[in-house]
Coordinates of C-alpha atoms in Angstrom, one line a residue:
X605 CA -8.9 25.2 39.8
X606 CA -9.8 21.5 40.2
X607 CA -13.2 22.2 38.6
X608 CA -11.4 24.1 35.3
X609 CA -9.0 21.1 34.8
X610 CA -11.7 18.8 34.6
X611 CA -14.2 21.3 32.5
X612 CA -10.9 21.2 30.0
X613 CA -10.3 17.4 30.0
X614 CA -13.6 16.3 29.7
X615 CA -13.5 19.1 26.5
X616 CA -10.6 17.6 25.5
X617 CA -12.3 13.8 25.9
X618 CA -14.8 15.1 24.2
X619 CA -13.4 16.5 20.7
X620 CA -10.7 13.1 20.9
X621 CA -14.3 11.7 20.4
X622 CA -15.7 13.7 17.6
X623 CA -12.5 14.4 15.6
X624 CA -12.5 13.0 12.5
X625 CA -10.0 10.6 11.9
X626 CA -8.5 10.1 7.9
X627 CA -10.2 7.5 5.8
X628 CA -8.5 5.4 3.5
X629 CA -7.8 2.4 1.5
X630 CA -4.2 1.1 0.5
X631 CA -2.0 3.7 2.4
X632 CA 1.5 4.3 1.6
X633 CA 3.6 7.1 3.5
X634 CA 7.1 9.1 2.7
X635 CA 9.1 11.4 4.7
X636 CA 10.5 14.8 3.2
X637 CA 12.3 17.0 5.4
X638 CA 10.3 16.9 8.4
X639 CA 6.7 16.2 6.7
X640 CA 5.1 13.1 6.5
X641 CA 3.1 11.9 3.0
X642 CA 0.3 9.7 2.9
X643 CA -1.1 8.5 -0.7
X644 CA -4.0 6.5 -0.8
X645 CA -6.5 4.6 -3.1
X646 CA -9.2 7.5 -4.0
X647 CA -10.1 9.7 -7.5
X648 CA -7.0 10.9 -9.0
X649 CA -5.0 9.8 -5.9
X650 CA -6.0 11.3 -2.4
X651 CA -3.0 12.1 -0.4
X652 CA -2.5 13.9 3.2
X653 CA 0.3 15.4 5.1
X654 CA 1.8 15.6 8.6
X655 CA 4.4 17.0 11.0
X656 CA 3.9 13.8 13.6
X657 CA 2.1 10.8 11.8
X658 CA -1.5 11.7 13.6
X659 CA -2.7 15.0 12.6
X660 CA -3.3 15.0 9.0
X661 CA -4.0 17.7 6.4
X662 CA -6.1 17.0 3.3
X663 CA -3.5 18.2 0.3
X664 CA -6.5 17.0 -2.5
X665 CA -5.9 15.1 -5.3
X666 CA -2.1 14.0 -7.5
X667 CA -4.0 13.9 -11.0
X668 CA -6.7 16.8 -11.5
X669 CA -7.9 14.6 -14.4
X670 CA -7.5 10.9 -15.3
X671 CA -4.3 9.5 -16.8
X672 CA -4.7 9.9 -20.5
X673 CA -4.0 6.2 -20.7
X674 CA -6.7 4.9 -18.0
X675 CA -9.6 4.2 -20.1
X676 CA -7.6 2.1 -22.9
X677 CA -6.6 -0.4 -20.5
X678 CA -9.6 -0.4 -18.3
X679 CA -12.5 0.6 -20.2
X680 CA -14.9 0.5 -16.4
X681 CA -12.5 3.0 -15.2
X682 CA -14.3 5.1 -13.3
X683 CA -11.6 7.6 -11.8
X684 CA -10.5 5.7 -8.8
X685 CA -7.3 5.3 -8.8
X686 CA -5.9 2.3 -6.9
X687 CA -3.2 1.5 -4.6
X688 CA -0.3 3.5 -4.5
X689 CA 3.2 2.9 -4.1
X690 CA 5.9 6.2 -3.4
X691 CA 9.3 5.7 -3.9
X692 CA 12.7 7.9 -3.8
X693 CA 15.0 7.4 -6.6
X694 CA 18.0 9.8 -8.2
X695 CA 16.2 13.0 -6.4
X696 CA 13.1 12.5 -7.6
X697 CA 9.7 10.7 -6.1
X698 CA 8.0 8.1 -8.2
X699 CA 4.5 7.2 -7.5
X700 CA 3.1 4.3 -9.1
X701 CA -0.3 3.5 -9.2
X702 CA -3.1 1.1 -10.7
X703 CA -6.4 1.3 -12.8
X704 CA -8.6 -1.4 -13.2
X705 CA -12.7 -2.6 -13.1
X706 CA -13.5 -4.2 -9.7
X707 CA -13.2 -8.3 -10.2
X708 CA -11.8 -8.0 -13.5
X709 CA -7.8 -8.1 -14.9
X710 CA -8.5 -5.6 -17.4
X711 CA -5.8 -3.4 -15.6
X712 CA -2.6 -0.9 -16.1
X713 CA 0.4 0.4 -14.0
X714 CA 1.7 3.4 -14.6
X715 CA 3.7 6.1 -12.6
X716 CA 4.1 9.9 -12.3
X717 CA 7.2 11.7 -11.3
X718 CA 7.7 14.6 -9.4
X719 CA 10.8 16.6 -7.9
X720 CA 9.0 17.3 -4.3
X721 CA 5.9 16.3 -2.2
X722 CA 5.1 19.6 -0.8
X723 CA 2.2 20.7 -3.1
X724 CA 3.4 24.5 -2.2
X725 CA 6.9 24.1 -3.2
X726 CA 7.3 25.8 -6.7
X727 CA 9.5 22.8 -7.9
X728 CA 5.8 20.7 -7.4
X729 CA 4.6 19.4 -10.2
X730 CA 3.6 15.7 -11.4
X731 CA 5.0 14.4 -14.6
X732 CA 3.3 11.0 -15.7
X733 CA 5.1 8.6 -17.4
X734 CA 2.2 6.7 -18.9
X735 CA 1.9 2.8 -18.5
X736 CA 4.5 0.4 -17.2
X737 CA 2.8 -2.8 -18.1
X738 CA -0.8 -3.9 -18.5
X739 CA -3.1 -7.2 -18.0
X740 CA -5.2 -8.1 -20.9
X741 CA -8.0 -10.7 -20.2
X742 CA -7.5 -14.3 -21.5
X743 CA -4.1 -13.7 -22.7
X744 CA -2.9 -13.4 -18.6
X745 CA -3.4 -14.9 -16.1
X746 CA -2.5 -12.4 -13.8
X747 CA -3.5 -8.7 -13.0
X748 CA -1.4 -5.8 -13.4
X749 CA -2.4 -3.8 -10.2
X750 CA -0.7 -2.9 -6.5
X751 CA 2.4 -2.4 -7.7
X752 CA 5.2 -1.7 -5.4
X753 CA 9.2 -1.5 -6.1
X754 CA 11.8 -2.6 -4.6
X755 CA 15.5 -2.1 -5.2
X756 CA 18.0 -5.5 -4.8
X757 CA 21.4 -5.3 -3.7
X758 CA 22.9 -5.0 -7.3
X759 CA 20.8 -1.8 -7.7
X760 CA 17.7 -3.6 -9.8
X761 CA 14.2 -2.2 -9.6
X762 CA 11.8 -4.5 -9.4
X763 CA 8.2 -3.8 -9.6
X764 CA 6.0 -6.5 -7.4
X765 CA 2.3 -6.5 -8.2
X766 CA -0.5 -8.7 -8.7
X767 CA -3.9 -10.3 -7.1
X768 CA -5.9 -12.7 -7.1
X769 CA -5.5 -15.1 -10.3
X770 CA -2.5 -16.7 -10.3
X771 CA -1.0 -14.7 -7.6
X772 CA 1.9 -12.4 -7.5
X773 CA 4.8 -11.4 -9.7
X774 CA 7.6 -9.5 -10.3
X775 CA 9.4 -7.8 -13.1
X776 CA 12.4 -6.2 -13.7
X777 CA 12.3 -2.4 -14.4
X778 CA 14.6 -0.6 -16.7
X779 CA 17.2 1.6 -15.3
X780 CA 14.7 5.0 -15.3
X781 CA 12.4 3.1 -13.6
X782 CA 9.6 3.7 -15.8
X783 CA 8.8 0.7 -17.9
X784 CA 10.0 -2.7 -18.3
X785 CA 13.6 -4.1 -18.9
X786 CA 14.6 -5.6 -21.6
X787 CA 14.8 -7.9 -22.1
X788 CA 12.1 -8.7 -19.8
X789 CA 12.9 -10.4 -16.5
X790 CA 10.0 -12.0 -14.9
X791 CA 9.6 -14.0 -11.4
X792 CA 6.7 -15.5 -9.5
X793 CA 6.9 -14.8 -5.8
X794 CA 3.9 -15.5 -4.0
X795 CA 0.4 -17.6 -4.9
X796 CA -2.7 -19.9 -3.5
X797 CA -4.6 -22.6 -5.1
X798 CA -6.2 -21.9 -8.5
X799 CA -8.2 -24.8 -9.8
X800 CA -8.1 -25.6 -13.6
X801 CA -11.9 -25.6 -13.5
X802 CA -12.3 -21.7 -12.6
X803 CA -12.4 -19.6 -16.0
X804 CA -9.4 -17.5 -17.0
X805 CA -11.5 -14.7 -17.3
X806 CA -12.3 -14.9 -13.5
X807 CA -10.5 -13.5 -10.9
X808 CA -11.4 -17.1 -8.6
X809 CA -11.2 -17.8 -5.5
X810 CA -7.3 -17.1 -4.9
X811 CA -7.4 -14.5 -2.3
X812 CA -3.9 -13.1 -2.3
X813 CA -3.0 -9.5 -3.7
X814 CA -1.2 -6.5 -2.2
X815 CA 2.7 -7.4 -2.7
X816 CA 4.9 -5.0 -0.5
X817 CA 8.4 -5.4 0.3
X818 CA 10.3 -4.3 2.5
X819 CA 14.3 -4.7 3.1
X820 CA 15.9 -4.7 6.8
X821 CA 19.0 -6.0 7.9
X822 CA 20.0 -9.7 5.6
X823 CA 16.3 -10.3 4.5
X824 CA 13.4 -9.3 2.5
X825 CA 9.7 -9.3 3.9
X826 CA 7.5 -9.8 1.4
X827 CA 4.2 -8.8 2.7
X828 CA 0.7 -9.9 1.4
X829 CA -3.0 -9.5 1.8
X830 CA -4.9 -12.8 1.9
X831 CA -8.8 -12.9 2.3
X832 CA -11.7 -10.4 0.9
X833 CA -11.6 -6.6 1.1
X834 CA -14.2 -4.3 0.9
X835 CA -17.2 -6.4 2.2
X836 CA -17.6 -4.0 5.1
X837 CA -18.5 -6.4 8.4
X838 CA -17.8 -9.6 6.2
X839 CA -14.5 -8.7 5.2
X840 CA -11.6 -10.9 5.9
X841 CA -8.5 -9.4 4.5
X842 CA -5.4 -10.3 6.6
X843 CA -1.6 -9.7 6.4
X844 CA 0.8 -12.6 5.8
X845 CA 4.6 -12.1 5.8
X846 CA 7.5 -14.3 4.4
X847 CA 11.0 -13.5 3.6
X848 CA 14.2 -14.2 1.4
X849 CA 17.8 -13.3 1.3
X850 CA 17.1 -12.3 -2.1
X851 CA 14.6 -9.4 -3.3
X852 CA 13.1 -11.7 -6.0
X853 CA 12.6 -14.6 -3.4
X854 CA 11.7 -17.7 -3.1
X855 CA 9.7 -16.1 0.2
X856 CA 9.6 -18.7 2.7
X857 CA 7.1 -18.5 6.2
X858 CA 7.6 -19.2 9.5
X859 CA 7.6 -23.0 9.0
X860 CA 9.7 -22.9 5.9
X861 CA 6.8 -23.1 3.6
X862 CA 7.0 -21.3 0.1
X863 CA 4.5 -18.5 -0.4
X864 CA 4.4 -19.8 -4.2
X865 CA 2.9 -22.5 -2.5
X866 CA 0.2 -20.8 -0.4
X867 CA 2.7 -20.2 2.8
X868 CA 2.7 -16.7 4.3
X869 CA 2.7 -16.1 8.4
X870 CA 0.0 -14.1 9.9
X871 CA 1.0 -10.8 10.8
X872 CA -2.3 -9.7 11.8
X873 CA -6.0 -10.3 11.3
X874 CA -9.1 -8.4 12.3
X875 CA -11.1 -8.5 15.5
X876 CA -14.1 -7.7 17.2
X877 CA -13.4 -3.8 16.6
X878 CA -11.7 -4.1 13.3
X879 CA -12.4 -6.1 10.2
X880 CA -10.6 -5.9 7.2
X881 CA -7.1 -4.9 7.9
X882 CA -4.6 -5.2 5.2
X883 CA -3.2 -3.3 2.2
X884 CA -0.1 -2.7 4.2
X885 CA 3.0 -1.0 3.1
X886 CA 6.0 -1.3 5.8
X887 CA 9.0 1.4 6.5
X888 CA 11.8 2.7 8.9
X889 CA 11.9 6.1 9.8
X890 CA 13.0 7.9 12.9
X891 CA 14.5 4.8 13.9
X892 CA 11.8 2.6 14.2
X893 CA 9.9 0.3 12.4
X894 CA 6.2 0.6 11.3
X895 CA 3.7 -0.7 9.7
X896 CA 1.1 1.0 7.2
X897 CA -2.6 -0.4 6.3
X898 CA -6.5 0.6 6.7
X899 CA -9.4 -1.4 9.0
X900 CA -12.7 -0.9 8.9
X901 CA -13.6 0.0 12.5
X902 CA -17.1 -2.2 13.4
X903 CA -18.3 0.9 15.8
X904 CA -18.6 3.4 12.8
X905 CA -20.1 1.1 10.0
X906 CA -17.1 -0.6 9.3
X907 CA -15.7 3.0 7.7
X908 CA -12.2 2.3 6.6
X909 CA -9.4 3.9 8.3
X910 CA -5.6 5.5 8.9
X911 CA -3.7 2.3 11.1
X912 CA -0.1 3.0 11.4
X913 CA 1.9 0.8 13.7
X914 CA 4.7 0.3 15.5
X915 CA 6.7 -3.4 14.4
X916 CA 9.1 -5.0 16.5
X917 CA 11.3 -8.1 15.4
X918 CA 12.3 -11.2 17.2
X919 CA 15.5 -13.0 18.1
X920 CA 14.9 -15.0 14.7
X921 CA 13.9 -11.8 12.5
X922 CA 10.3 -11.9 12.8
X923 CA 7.8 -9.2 12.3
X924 CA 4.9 -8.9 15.2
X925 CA 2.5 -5.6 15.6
X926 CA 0.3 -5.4 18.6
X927 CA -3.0 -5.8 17.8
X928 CA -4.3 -3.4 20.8
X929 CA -2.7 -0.5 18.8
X930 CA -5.6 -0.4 16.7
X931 CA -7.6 1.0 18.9
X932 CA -4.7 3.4 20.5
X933 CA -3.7 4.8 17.2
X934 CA -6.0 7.2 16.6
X935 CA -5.2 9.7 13.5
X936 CA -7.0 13.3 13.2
X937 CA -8.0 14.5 10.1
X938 CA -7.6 18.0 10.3
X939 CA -10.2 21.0 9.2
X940 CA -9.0 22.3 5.5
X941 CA -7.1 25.7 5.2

């Protein structure tokens, strides 16, 4: 009996080993019913589900074909659509989403609507509402991608976006929640260094982007990525946090510094098994708290992956994760139907 328990763990050991876990950039998750939704940077928006936030299913793709508008805004758009955001708003899901040209601010956010996320539900179907706003080169001097929304307490949307130029902003979204208000309400929340000498045209060397807030008890997190993505071993993306009693800020770190003016705590960086780890969203469901993002594990080529962890707050309302959940969190992509 001895001998057939440890025949089935070490088969067990063995397909934890080989299972292949989901790969992703810029993850955002949703609950319906008792499913879990992830969305994720891919072409025409990749997105999974799950019954227990590790075993994923592949649904495919949210657009079969390429908003009509993409192309316009971002002539190098090459299908990848960037960096989702899912929200819940008067019964219906909105997913907002970005398309752009690597390194440039020639870039649109737009967002699609749809009753339900469960692809088999006969109510599914994605309705896109076009653009929300747009970044034009040399007349901004910021760039209109990773949006995410957030609602303040006098029931305002407001859509956060923005990286690397002049850092990130906010605007105030009309009561459908599908373009602008007007009249338009602008706010800058978070932003590094730009010298006058770097070229409006170029995306410098301010390495901030990925707004996400998140509302729990009196404050606001505003969440940010700061360093490079995408540079496989050399990357050096990293989560900052600050927070505000109001949604549109100031955002203020740890030591009271602004995050207009370059503050922002760490929250977590990479390590010797991890580079790369940002693009976070943040949520509570089922009672806790977690945190959302992608690493690139070092022992598989630095392939980007699923993270999802557990946060805890301190006596003074601080965020921490712990950075050995990396390696225990460990999603499973599972075989298609």
């Amino acid at each position: 009996m001895k001998h057939v328990l440890l025949m089935v763990a070490l088969s067990l050991a063995a397909l934890g080993c080989t299972a292949k876990e989901v790969s992703v950039h810029d993850p955002v998750m949703a609950k319906q019913g008792d499913t879990y939704y992830v969305f994720s940077t891919g072409p025409g928006i990749t997105f999974y589900s799950s019954k227990d936030m590790k075993n994923w299913q592949l649904e495919g793709r949210v657009f079969k074909d390429q908003p009509v508008w993409a192309k316009k805004a971002a002539p190098s758009f090459d299908g990848h659509i960037w960096a989702p955001d899912i929200q819940f708003h008067n019964g219906q899901y909105y997913l907002y989403y970005s398309v752009s040209g690597f390194g440039k601010n020639t870039s649109g956010i737009g967002v699609t609507v749809n009753k339900t996320l469960d692809p088999r539900s006969p109510d599914y179907r994605w309705e896109d509402k076009g653009m929300v706003l747009q970044s034009v080169p040399l007349r901004d001097d910021w760039n209109a991608i990773d949006p995410n929304v957030i609602e303040d307490g006098k029931g305002n949307a407001w859509l956060a976006f923005g990286s690397f130029w002049s850092g990130l902003k906010m605007a105030k979204l009309n009561a459908d929640w599908t373009a602008l208000a007007e009249p338009q309400e602008w706010r800058a929340i978070a932003s590094r260094s730009r010298s006058k000498s770097v070229a409006d045209a170029s995306a410098g060397p301010d390495e901030i982007e990925a707004p996400f807030i998140f509302k729990r008890g009196e404050y606001y997190y505003l969440f940010a990525s700061f360093g490079l993505c995408c540079r496989k071993g050399d990357s050096t993306y990293n989560v900052v946090v600050g927070r505000s009693k109001e949604a549109t800020g100031p955002y203020v770190d740890k030591n009271g510094v602004d995050m207009l003016k370059g503050g922002g705590s760490l929250l977590i960086a990479g390590d010797k098994d991890w580079k790369g780890l940002g693009h976070n969203s943040a949520y509570t469901m089922d009672g806790k708290d977690y945190l959302v993002l992608h690493a690139y594990e070092t022992a598989d080529n630095y392939l980007q992956k699923l993270k999802i962890m557990e946060m805890t707050f301190d006596a003074a309302g601080w965020p921490s994760v712990d950075q050995a959940d990396l390696n225990k969190y460990r999603s499973v992509q599972l075989p298609a139907k």
